[in-house]
mmCIF file of N, CA and C in Angstrom:
data_model
loop_
_atom_site.group_PDB
_atom_site.id
_atom_site.type_symbol
_atom_site.label_atom_id
_atom_site.label_comp_id
_atom_site.label_asym_id
_atom_site.label_seq_id
_atom_site.Cartn_x
_atom_site.Cartn_y
_atom_site.Cartn_z
ATOM 1 N N MET A 932 -54.978 17.124 -7.268
ATOM 2 C CA MET A 932 -53.724 16.981 -7.895
ATOM 3 C C MET A 932 -52.730 16.439 -6.891
ATOM 4 N N MET A 933 -51.943 15.443 -7.332
ATOM 5 C CA MET A 933 -50.972 14.808 -6.446
ATOM 6 C C MET A 933 -49.570 15.296 -6.806
ATOM 7 N N ILE A 934 -48.884 15.789 -5.806
ATOM 8 C CA ILE A 934 -47.440 16.224 -6.018
ATOM 9 C C ILE A 934 -46.507 15.135 -5.625
ATOM 10 N N THR A 935 -45.648 14.753 -6.535
ATOM 11 C CA THR A 935 -44.663 13.700 -6.297
ATOM 12 C C THR A 935 -43.275 14.326 -6.198
ATOM 13 N N THR A 936 -42.616 13.948 -5.137
ATOM 14 C CA THR A 936 -41.331 14.409 -4.933
ATOM 15 C C THR A 936 -40.357 13.292 -5.303
ATOM 16 N N ARG A 937 -39.423 13.602 -6.187
ATOM 17 C CA ARG A 937 -38.468 12.609 -6.630
ATOM 18 C C ARG A 937 -37.022 12.921 -6.016
ATOM 19 N N THR A 938 -36.486 11.886 -5.510
ATOM 20 C CA THR A 938 -35.086 12.053 -4.928
ATOM 21 C C THR A 938 -34.172 11.380 -5.941
ATOM 22 N N ALA A 939 -33.281 12.126 -6.402
ATOM 23 C CA ALA A 939 -32.291 11.557 -7.355
ATOM 24 C C ALA A 939 -31.314 10.662 -6.599
ATOM 25 N N ILE A 940 -31.041 9.497 -7.177
ATOM 26 C CA ILE A 940 -30.136 8.564 -6.564
ATOM 27 C C ILE A 940 -28.743 8.912 -7.129
ATOM 28 N N PRO A 941 -27.782 9.197 -6.259
ATOM 29 C CA PRO A 941 -26.451 9.528 -6.687
ATOM 30 C C PRO A 941 -25.837 8.390 -7.577
ATOM 31 N N THR A 942 -25.026 8.802 -8.439
ATOM 32 C CA THR A 942 -24.460 7.766 -9.375
ATOM 33 C C THR A 942 -23.650 6.667 -8.549
ATOM 34 N N GLU A 943 -22.905 7.156 -7.514
ATOM 35 C CA GLU A 943 -22.134 6.224 -6.723
ATOM 36 C C GLU A 943 -23.054 5.157 -6.084
ATOM 37 N N ILE A 944 -24.183 5.524 -5.656
ATOM 38 C CA ILE A 944 -25.090 4.571 -5.025
ATOM 39 C C ILE A 944 -25.723 3.600 -6.100
ATOM 40 N N LYS A 945 -25.934 4.183 -7.316
ATOM 41 C CA LYS A 945 -26.393 3.270 -8.419
ATOM 42 C C LYS A 945 -25.333 2.177 -8.761
ATOM 43 N N VAL A 946 -24.055 2.629 -8.694
ATOM 44 C CA VAL A 946 -22.987 1.641 -8.927
ATOM 45 C C VAL A 946 -22.956 0.633 -7.812
ATOM 46 N N LEU A 947 -23.135 1.041 -6.553
ATOM 47 C CA LEU A 947 -23.234 0.148 -5.448
ATOM 48 C C LEU A 947 -24.345 -0.870 -5.682
ATOM 49 N N MET A 948 -25.523 -0.365 -6.068
ATOM 50 C CA MET A 948 -26.609 -1.307 -6.245
ATOM 51 C C MET A 948 -26.421 -2.289 -7.348
ATOM 52 N N ASN A 949 -25.641 -1.916 -8.433
ATOM 53 C CA ASN A 949 -25.305 -2.845 -9.491
ATOM 54 C C ASN A 949 -24.321 -3.854 -8.953
ATOM 55 N N HIS A 950 -23.383 -3.452 -8.130
ATOM 56 C CA HIS A 950 -22.388 -4.415 -7.520
ATOM 57 C C HIS A 950 -23.096 -5.493 -6.697
ATOM 58 N N ILE A 951 -24.118 -4.982 -5.851
ATOM 59 C CA ILE A 951 -24.848 -5.857 -5.047
ATOM 60 C C ILE A 951 -25.692 -6.841 -5.878
ATOM 61 N N TYR A 952 -26.287 -6.341 -6.936
ATOM 62 C CA TYR A 952 -27.013 -7.242 -7.938
ATOM 63 C C TYR A 952 -26.105 -8.351 -8.410
ATOM 64 N N GLU A 953 -24.851 -7.952 -8.908
ATOM 65 C CA GLU A 953 -23.942 -8.915 -9.506
ATOM 66 C C GLU A 953 -23.513 -9.910 -8.346
ATOM 67 N N LEU A 954 -23.345 -9.428 -7.170
ATOM 68 C CA LEU A 954 -22.979 -10.356 -6.060
ATOM 69 C C LEU A 954 -24.141 -11.356 -5.811
ATOM 70 N N HIS A 955 -25.348 -10.947 -5.800
ATOM 71 C CA HIS A 955 -26.423 -11.883 -5.586
ATOM 72 C C HIS A 955 -26.597 -12.819 -6.747
ATOM 73 N N LYS A 956 -26.229 -12.424 -7.942
ATOM 74 C CA LYS A 956 -26.371 -13.295 -9.132
ATOM 75 C C LYS A 956 -25.212 -14.204 -9.291
ATOM 76 N N GLY A 957 -24.182 -14.021 -8.416
ATOM 77 C CA GLY A 957 -22.995 -14.945 -8.512
ATOM 78 C C GLY A 957 -22.028 -14.514 -9.597
ATOM 79 N N VAL A 958 -22.130 -13.337 -10.122
ATOM 80 C CA VAL A 958 -21.137 -12.809 -11.152
ATOM 81 C C VAL A 958 -19.840 -12.601 -10.471
ATOM 82 N N ARG A 959 -19.872 -12.152 -9.227
ATOM 83 C CA ARG A 959 -18.587 -11.930 -8.492
ATOM 84 C C ARG A 959 -18.797 -12.386 -7.042
ATOM 85 N N HIS A 960 -17.696 -12.754 -6.378
ATOM 86 C CA HIS A 960 -17.757 -13.166 -4.910
ATOM 87 C C HIS A 960 -17.324 -12.038 -4.024
ATOM 88 N N MET A 961 -16.636 -11.053 -4.625
ATOM 89 C CA MET A 961 -16.192 -9.978 -3.724
ATOM 90 C C MET A 961 -16.108 -8.676 -4.591
ATOM 91 N N VAL A 962 -16.416 -7.596 -3.927
ATOM 92 C CA VAL A 962 -16.419 -6.245 -4.642
ATOM 93 C C VAL A 962 -15.554 -5.298 -3.819
ATOM 94 N N LEU A 963 -14.869 -4.397 -4.530
ATOM 95 C CA LEU A 963 -14.291 -3.272 -3.912
ATOM 96 C C LEU A 963 -15.033 -2.066 -4.507
ATOM 97 N N PHE A 964 -15.727 -1.328 -3.629
ATOM 98 C CA PHE A 964 -16.453 -0.152 -4.037
ATOM 99 C C PHE A 964 -15.831 1.048 -3.311
ATOM 100 N N THR A 965 -15.442 2.031 -4.090
ATOM 101 C CA THR A 965 -14.855 3.218 -3.551
ATOM 102 C C THR A 965 -15.881 4.361 -3.725
ATOM 103 N N CYS A 966 -16.110 5.008 -2.636
ATOM 104 C CA CYS A 966 -17.124 6.141 -2.679
ATOM 105 C C CYS A 966 -16.670 7.312 -1.816
ATOM 106 N N ASN A 967 -17.313 8.392 -2.061
ATOM 107 C CA ASN A 967 -17.104 9.573 -1.218
ATOM 108 C C ASN A 967 -17.628 9.252 0.211
ATOM 109 N N LYS A 968 -16.935 9.686 1.255
ATOM 110 C CA LYS A 968 -17.363 9.353 2.576
ATOM 111 C C LYS A 968 -18.795 9.863 2.910
ATOM 112 N N LYS A 969 -19.317 10.847 2.136
ATOM 113 C CA LYS A 969 -20.660 11.345 2.449
ATOM 114 C C LYS A 969 -21.647 10.319 2.061
ATOM 115 N N TYR A 970 -21.349 9.261 1.281
ATOM 116 C CA TYR A 970 -22.269 8.194 0.933
ATOM 117 C C TYR A 970 -22.057 6.944 1.776
ATOM 118 N N SER A 971 -21.059 6.941 2.731
ATOM 119 C CA SER A 971 -20.739 5.787 3.471
ATOM 120 C C SER A 971 -21.867 5.245 4.267
ATOM 121 N N GLU A 972 -22.669 6.142 4.976
ATOM 122 C CA GLU A 972 -23.697 5.692 5.757
ATOM 123 C C GLU A 972 -24.830 5.048 4.914
ATOM 124 N N LEU A 973 -25.126 5.559 3.792
ATOM 125 C CA LEU A 973 -26.144 4.975 2.873
ATOM 126 C C LEU A 973 -25.699 3.646 2.415
ATOM 127 N N ALA A 974 -24.362 3.531 2.047
ATOM 128 C CA ALA A 974 -23.823 2.266 1.470
ATOM 129 C C ALA A 974 -23.903 1.142 2.618
ATOM 130 N N ILE A 975 -23.453 1.563 3.795
ATOM 131 C CA ILE A 975 -23.463 0.590 4.894
ATOM 132 C C ILE A 975 -24.854 0.129 5.279
ATOM 133 N N GLN A 976 -25.815 1.079 5.237
ATOM 134 C CA GLN A 976 -27.204 0.699 5.542
ATOM 135 C C GLN A 976 -27.693 -0.286 4.488
ATOM 136 N N ARG A 977 -27.396 -0.074 3.223
ATOM 137 C CA ARG A 977 -27.815 -0.896 2.131
ATOM 138 C C ARG A 977 -27.232 -2.369 2.273
ATOM 139 N N LEU A 978 -25.927 -2.410 2.595
ATOM 140 C CA LEU A 978 -25.303 -3.747 2.765
ATOM 141 C C LEU A 978 -25.866 -4.435 3.989
ATOM 142 N N GLU A 979 -26.043 -3.766 5.145
ATOM 143 C CA GLU A 979 -26.501 -4.392 6.348
ATOM 144 C C GLU A 979 -28.002 -4.857 6.143
ATOM 145 N N SER A 980 -28.757 -4.057 5.428
ATOM 146 C CA SER A 980 -30.135 -4.441 5.229
ATOM 147 C C SER A 980 -30.290 -5.756 4.418
ATOM 148 N N GLN A 981 -29.253 -6.031 3.616
ATOM 149 C CA GLN A 981 -29.266 -7.232 2.806
ATOM 150 C C GLN A 981 -28.360 -8.347 3.385
ATOM 151 N N GLY A 982 -27.832 -8.093 4.588
ATOM 152 C CA GLY A 982 -27.053 -9.112 5.193
ATOM 153 C C GLY A 982 -25.788 -9.444 4.539
ATOM 154 N N ILE A 983 -25.140 -8.437 3.916
ATOM 155 C CA ILE A 983 -23.901 -8.589 3.183
ATOM 156 C C ILE A 983 -22.737 -8.195 4.048
ATOM 157 N N PRO A 984 -21.776 -9.104 4.312
ATOM 158 C CA PRO A 984 -20.649 -8.735 5.117
ATOM 159 C C PRO A 984 -19.767 -7.678 4.340
ATOM 160 N N TYR A 985 -19.156 -6.799 5.070
ATOM 161 C CA TYR A 985 -18.323 -5.766 4.458
ATOM 162 C C TYR A 985 -17.155 -5.418 5.410
ATOM 163 N N LEU A 986 -16.174 -4.714 4.783
ATOM 164 C CA LEU A 986 -15.029 -4.236 5.499
ATOM 165 C C LEU A 986 -14.757 -2.848 4.958
ATOM 166 N N LEU A 987 -14.452 -1.904 5.843
ATOM 167 C CA LEU A 987 -14.227 -0.472 5.450
ATOM 168 C C LEU A 987 -12.709 -0.136 5.553
ATOM 169 N N GLN A 988 -12.220 0.685 4.642
ATOM 170 C CA GLN A 988 -10.830 1.169 4.695
ATOM 171 C C GLN A 988 -10.796 2.554 4.153
ATOM 172 N N PRO A 989 -10.312 3.548 4.920
ATOM 173 C CA PRO A 989 -10.123 4.906 4.402
ATOM 174 C C PRO A 989 -9.298 4.901 3.145
ATOM 175 N N ALA A 990 -9.672 5.789 2.259
ATOM 176 C CA ALA A 990 -8.934 5.956 0.984
ATOM 177 C C ALA A 990 -8.757 7.445 0.723
ATOM 178 N N GLY A 991 -7.795 8.022 1.392
ATOM 179 C CA GLY A 991 -7.587 9.417 1.337
ATOM 180 C C GLY A 991 -8.529 10.230 2.213
ATOM 181 N N ARG A 992 -8.526 11.477 2.019
ATOM 182 C CA ARG A 992 -9.378 12.351 2.976
ATOM 183 C C ARG A 992 -10.888 12.212 2.760
ATOM 184 N N GLN A 993 -11.296 12.109 1.484
ATOM 185 C CA GLN A 993 -12.628 12.187 1.204
ATOM 186 C C GLN A 993 -13.323 10.853 0.796
ATOM 187 N N ASN A 994 -12.479 9.828 0.552
ATOM 188 C CA ASN A 994 -13.003 8.567 0.030
ATOM 189 C C ASN A 994 -12.912 7.392 0.967
ATOM 190 N N LEU A 995 -13.693 6.411 0.702
ATOM 191 C CA LEU A 995 -13.707 5.190 1.530
ATOM 192 C C LEU A 995 -13.797 3.990 0.615
ATOM 193 N N ASN A 996 -12.974 3.005 0.918
ATOM 194 C CA ASN A 996 -13.022 1.720 0.224
ATOM 195 C C ASN A 996 -13.946 0.822 0.977
ATOM 196 N N VAL A 997 -14.931 0.245 0.343
ATOM 197 C CA VAL A 997 -15.842 -0.699 0.938
ATOM 198 C C VAL A 997 -15.672 -2.060 0.229
ATOM 199 N N TYR A 998 -15.080 -3.001 0.868
ATOM 200 C CA TYR A 998 -15.046 -4.336 0.355
ATOM 201 C C TYR A 998 -16.293 -5.082 0.893
ATOM 202 N N PHE A 999 -16.905 -5.828 0.001
ATOM 203 C CA PHE A 999 -18.031 -6.650 0.459
ATOM 204 C C PHE A 999 -18.207 -7.892 -0.380
ATOM 205 N N GLY A 1000 -18.806 -8.863 0.238
ATOM 206 C CA GLY A 1000 -19.001 -10.114 -0.476
ATOM 207 C C GLY A 1000 -18.922 -11.304 0.454
ATOM 208 N N ARG A 1001 -18.334 -12.371 -0.033
ATOM 209 C CA ARG A 1001 -18.310 -13.631 0.694
ATOM 210 C C ARG A 1001 -17.340 -13.451 1.891
ATOM 211 N N ARG A 1002 -17.836 -13.978 3.016
ATOM 212 C CA ARG A 1002 -17.064 -13.818 4.263
ATOM 213 C C ARG A 1002 -15.647 -14.332 4.161
ATOM 214 N N GLU A 1003 -15.383 -15.492 3.499
ATOM 215 C CA GLU A 1003 -14.045 -16.099 3.439
ATOM 216 C C GLU A 1003 -13.120 -15.140 2.587
ATOM 217 N N CYS A 1004 -13.673 -14.439 1.626
ATOM 218 C CA CYS A 1004 -12.905 -13.443 0.862
ATOM 219 C C CYS A 1004 -12.459 -12.326 1.710
ATOM 220 N N LEU A 1005 -13.456 -11.813 2.543
ATOM 221 C CA LEU A 1005 -13.200 -10.679 3.434
ATOM 222 C C LEU A 1005 -12.172 -11.075 4.475
ATOM 223 N N ASP A 1006 -12.223 -12.319 4.986
ATOM 224 C CA ASP A 1006 -11.235 -12.774 5.904
ATOM 225 C C ASP A 1006 -9.814 -12.675 5.313
ATOM 226 N N ALA A 1007 -9.682 -13.017 4.064
ATOM 227 C CA ALA A 1007 -8.382 -12.975 3.370
ATOM 228 C C ALA A 1007 -7.998 -11.476 3.187
ATOM 229 N N ILE A 1008 -8.899 -10.660 2.807
ATOM 230 C CA ILE A 1008 -8.654 -9.264 2.651
ATOM 231 C C ILE A 1008 -8.107 -8.591 3.929
ATOM 232 N N ARG A 1009 -8.686 -8.982 5.063
ATOM 233 C CA ARG A 1009 -8.198 -8.456 6.408
ATOM 234 C C ARG A 1009 -6.702 -8.784 6.602
ATOM 235 N N LEU A 1010 -6.285 -9.924 6.040
ATOM 236 C CA LEU A 1010 -4.823 -10.315 6.217
ATOM 237 C C LEU A 1010 -3.937 -9.670 5.159
ATOM 238 N N ILE A 1011 -4.506 -9.477 3.996
ATOM 239 C CA ILE A 1011 -3.656 -8.916 2.842
ATOM 240 C C ILE A 1011 -3.610 -7.397 2.824
ATOM 241 N N VAL A 1012 -4.730 -6.743 2.956
ATOM 242 C CA VAL A 1012 -4.807 -5.313 2.744
ATOM 243 C C VAL A 1012 -4.754 -4.634 4.144
ATOM 244 N N THR A 1013 -3.565 -4.424 4.630
ATOM 245 C CA THR A 1013 -3.350 -3.888 5.950
ATOM 246 C C THR A 1013 -2.861 -2.440 5.940
ATOM 247 N N ARG A 1014 -2.842 -1.859 4.720
ATOM 248 C CA ARG A 1014 -2.325 -0.472 4.535
ATOM 249 C C ARG A 1014 -3.039 0.034 3.204
ATOM 250 N N PRO A 1015 -2.788 1.324 2.912
ATOM 251 C CA PRO A 1015 -3.475 1.873 1.700
ATOM 252 C C PRO A 1015 -3.078 1.032 0.500
ATOM 253 N N LEU A 1016 -3.927 1.006 -0.515
ATOM 254 C CA LEU A 1016 -3.757 0.213 -1.731
ATOM 255 C C LEU A 1016 -2.458 0.572 -2.468
ATOM 256 N N ASN A 1017 -2.115 1.769 -2.499
ATOM 257 C CA ASN A 1017 -0.868 2.214 -3.208
ATOM 258 C C ASN A 1017 0.418 1.778 -2.498
ATOM 259 N N GLN A 1018 0.282 1.244 -1.288
ATOM 260 C CA GLN A 1018 1.463 0.724 -0.582
ATOM 261 C C GLN A 1018 1.545 -0.786 -0.526
ATOM 262 N N LEU A 1019 0.661 -1.472 -1.293
ATOM 263 C CA LEU A 1019 0.690 -2.883 -1.381
ATOM 264 C C LEU A 1019 1.904 -3.375 -2.177
ATOM 265 N N THR A 1020 2.451 -4.515 -1.832
ATOM 266 C CA THR A 1020 3.579 -5.122 -2.588
ATOM 267 C C THR A 1020 2.962 -5.596 -3.896
ATOM 268 N N PRO A 1021 3.829 -5.841 -4.928
ATOM 269 C CA PRO A 1021 3.284 -6.349 -6.153
ATOM 270 C C PRO A 1021 2.532 -7.632 -5.926
ATOM 271 N N GLU A 1022 2.960 -8.495 -5.027
ATOM 272 C CA GLU A 1022 2.269 -9.731 -4.809
ATOM 273 C C GLU A 1022 0.885 -9.489 -4.205
ATOM 274 N N GLU A 1023 0.829 -8.686 -3.177
ATOM 275 C CA GLU A 1023 -0.458 -8.363 -2.557
ATOM 276 C C GLU A 1023 -1.398 -7.730 -3.559
ATOM 277 N N ASP A 1024 -0.915 -6.827 -4.379
ATOM 278 C CA ASP A 1024 -1.689 -6.190 -5.454
ATOM 279 C C ASP A 1024 -2.239 -7.230 -6.423
ATOM 280 N N PHE A 1025 -1.408 -8.203 -6.787
ATOM 281 C CA PHE A 1025 -1.839 -9.237 -7.682
ATOM 282 C C PHE A 1025 -2.964 -10.101 -7.119
ATOM 283 N N ILE A 1026 -2.769 -10.476 -5.831
ATOM 284 C CA ILE A 1026 -3.778 -11.304 -5.152
ATOM 285 C C ILE A 1026 -5.060 -10.554 -5.067
ATOM 286 N N LEU A 1027 -5.057 -9.313 -4.682
ATOM 287 C CA LEU A 1027 -6.250 -8.523 -4.571
ATOM 288 C C LEU A 1027 -6.970 -8.437 -5.928
ATOM 289 N N GLY A 1028 -6.270 -8.118 -6.972
ATOM 290 C CA GLY A 1028 -6.889 -8.051 -8.330
ATOM 291 C C GLY A 1028 -7.504 -9.374 -8.728
ATOM 292 N N ALA A 1029 -6.757 -10.443 -8.435
ATOM 293 C CA ALA A 1029 -7.343 -11.780 -8.816
ATOM 294 C C ALA A 1029 -8.644 -12.082 -7.979
ATOM 295 N N MET A 1030 -8.606 -11.702 -6.753
ATOM 296 C CA MET A 1030 -9.786 -11.977 -5.850
ATOM 297 C C MET A 1030 -10.941 -11.100 -6.365
ATOM 298 N N LEU A 1031 -10.687 -9.926 -6.871
ATOM 299 C CA LEU A 1031 -11.752 -9.067 -7.345
ATOM 300 C C LEU A 1031 -12.332 -9.434 -8.713
ATOM 301 N N GLY A 1032 -11.603 -10.450 -9.344
ATOM 302 C CA GLY A 1032 -12.101 -10.934 -10.577
ATOM 303 C C GLY A 1032 -11.542 -10.120 -11.784
ATOM 304 N N TYR A 1033 -10.504 -9.375 -11.607
ATOM 305 C CA TYR A 1033 -9.940 -8.596 -12.663
ATOM 306 C C TYR A 1033 -9.369 -9.553 -13.710
ATOM 307 N N ASP A 1034 -9.191 -9.046 -14.929
ATOM 308 C CA ASP A 1034 -8.630 -9.903 -16.012
ATOM 309 C C ASP A 1034 -7.283 -10.453 -15.532
ATOM 310 N N LEU A 1035 -7.137 -11.727 -15.553
ATOM 311 C CA LEU A 1035 -5.943 -12.372 -15.054
ATOM 312 C C LEU A 1035 -4.652 -12.031 -15.886
ATOM 313 N N CYS A 1036 -4.777 -11.987 -17.187
ATOM 314 C CA CYS A 1036 -3.636 -11.600 -17.972
ATOM 315 C C CYS A 1036 -3.191 -10.138 -17.684
ATOM 316 N N ALA A 1037 -4.195 -9.252 -17.555
ATOM 317 C CA ALA A 1037 -3.845 -7.929 -17.234
ATOM 318 C C ALA A 1037 -3.137 -7.853 -15.842
ATOM 319 N N GLN A 1038 -3.603 -8.659 -14.892
ATOM 320 C CA GLN A 1038 -3.061 -8.703 -13.572
ATOM 321 C C GLN A 1038 -1.572 -9.228 -13.703
ATOM 322 N N CYS A 1039 -1.381 -10.210 -14.558
ATOM 323 C CA CYS A 1039 0.006 -10.717 -14.731
ATOM 324 C C CYS A 1039 0.948 -9.606 -15.296
ATOM 325 N N GLU A 1040 0.441 -8.905 -16.269
ATOM 326 C CA GLU A 1040 1.158 -7.793 -16.866
ATOM 327 C C GLU A 1040 1.522 -6.733 -15.796
ATOM 328 N N ARG A 1041 0.454 -6.349 -15.058
ATOM 329 C CA ARG A 1041 0.672 -5.346 -13.994
ATOM 330 C C ARG A 1041 1.694 -5.803 -12.974
ATOM 331 N N TYR A 1042 1.605 -7.112 -12.566
ATOM 332 C CA TYR A 1042 2.505 -7.655 -11.587
ATOM 333 C C TYR A 1042 3.911 -7.590 -12.131
ATOM 334 N N CYS A 1043 4.179 -8.029 -13.355
ATOM 335 C CA CYS A 1043 5.507 -8.038 -13.893
ATOM 336 C C CYS A 1043 6.024 -6.622 -14.010
ATOM 337 N N LYS A 1044 5.243 -5.651 -14.421
ATOM 338 C CA LYS A 1044 5.677 -4.258 -14.518
ATOM 339 C C LYS A 1044 6.088 -3.729 -13.132
ATOM 340 N N ARG A 1045 5.269 -3.986 -12.151
ATOM 341 C CA ARG A 1045 5.499 -3.555 -10.768
ATOM 342 C C ARG A 1045 6.776 -4.205 -10.200
ATOM 343 N N LYS A 1046 6.967 -5.523 -10.503
ATOM 344 C CA LYS A 1046 8.155 -6.149 -10.023
ATOM 345 C C LYS A 1046 9.407 -5.585 -10.699
ATOM 346 N N SER A 1047 9.320 -5.328 -11.992
ATOM 347 C CA SER A 1047 10.485 -4.777 -12.690
ATOM 348 C C SER A 1047 10.819 -3.408 -12.181
ATOM 349 N N GLN A 1048 9.840 -2.630 -11.845
ATOM 350 C CA GLN A 1048 10.112 -1.291 -11.172
ATOM 351 C C GLN A 1048 10.701 -1.463 -9.810
ATOM 352 N N CYS A 1049 10.271 -2.457 -9.059
ATOM 353 C CA CYS A 1049 10.789 -2.645 -7.717
ATOM 354 C C CYS A 1049 12.167 -3.259 -7.698
ATOM 355 N N GLU A 1050 12.469 -4.189 -8.641
ATOM 356 C CA GLU A 1050 13.672 -4.907 -8.512
ATOM 357 C C GLU A 1050 14.579 -4.844 -9.718
ATOM 358 N N GLY A 1051 14.209 -4.064 -10.667
ATOM 359 C CA GLY A 1051 15.038 -3.857 -11.842
ATOM 360 C C GLY A 1051 14.812 -4.844 -12.984
ATOM 361 N N LYS A 1052 14.175 -5.970 -12.714
ATOM 362 C CA LYS A 1052 13.817 -6.970 -13.758
ATOM 363 C C LYS A 1052 12.704 -7.829 -13.261
ATOM 364 N N CYS A 1053 11.975 -8.354 -14.185
ATOM 365 C CA CYS A 1053 10.815 -9.186 -13.835
ATOM 366 C C CYS A 1053 11.270 -10.597 -13.355
ATOM 367 N N GLN A 1054 10.970 -10.934 -12.179
ATOM 368 C CA GLN A 1054 11.382 -12.189 -11.616
ATOM 369 C C GLN A 1054 10.465 -13.303 -12.039
ATOM 370 N N VAL A 1055 9.246 -13.028 -12.370
ATOM 371 C CA VAL A 1055 8.204 -14.041 -12.647
ATOM 372 C C VAL A 1055 7.853 -13.958 -14.102
ATOM 373 N N LYS A 1056 7.986 -14.973 -14.843
ATOM 374 C CA LYS A 1056 7.578 -15.037 -16.249
ATOM 375 C C LYS A 1056 6.401 -15.930 -16.433
ATOM 376 N N CYS A 1057 5.234 -15.362 -16.422
ATOM 377 C CA CYS A 1057 4.048 -16.194 -16.646
ATOM 378 C C CYS A 1057 3.753 -16.292 -18.136
ATOM 379 N N GLU A 1058 3.070 -17.335 -18.546
ATOM 380 C CA GLU A 1058 2.676 -17.488 -19.938
ATOM 381 C C GLU A 1058 2.005 -16.302 -20.577
ATOM 382 N N ALA A 1059 1.020 -15.749 -19.833
ATOM 383 C CA ALA A 1059 0.304 -14.554 -20.321
ATOM 384 C C ALA A 1059 1.250 -13.464 -20.612
ATOM 385 N N CYS A 1060 2.160 -13.150 -19.714
ATOM 386 C CA CYS A 1060 3.175 -12.099 -19.898
ATOM 387 C C CYS A 1060 4.064 -12.395 -21.032
ATOM 388 N N MET A 1061 4.494 -13.606 -21.188
ATOM 389 C CA MET A 1061 5.425 -13.985 -22.254
ATOM 390 C C MET A 1061 4.798 -13.824 -23.576
ATOM 391 N N ASN A 1062 3.514 -14.144 -23.684
ATOM 392 C CA ASN A 1062 2.824 -14.119 -24.953
ATOM 393 C C ASN A 1062 2.575 -12.659 -25.418
ATOM 394 N N SER A 1063 2.532 -11.723 -24.483
ATOM 395 C CA SER A 1063 2.158 -10.338 -24.777
ATOM 396 C C SER A 1063 3.430 -9.573 -25.232
ATOM 397 N N ILE A 1064 4.576 -10.121 -25.057
ATOM 398 C CA ILE A 1064 5.841 -9.426 -25.374
ATOM 399 C C ILE A 1064 6.097 -9.493 -26.872
#
């Protein structure tokens, strides 16, 4: 009789593997993966074993932001994301969301809301935002 030991793959690592699959298939050029720091070593090993460039950023006490994907995207991230995500300007937040492939109209709405909170009124009126009003 053969005894098989199964090791459960944590959900966070399954999500990472899906992101890597999408990266390889060209669905996305860059990914922001947030995980508990206890999975950081496993995540880094997986990325390095596949030759995927990455950038790490602390995200609170227990979490880590792992940016990975095309090198030119990561080069831009190094210049834009120089502090915690909740401290980004509305412009930096917009650029990051667009680079990550988030819905552009939703990013426009988010940008306008953040600008109006920061300055009292929306300075930028894009077509997507105007059509949603």
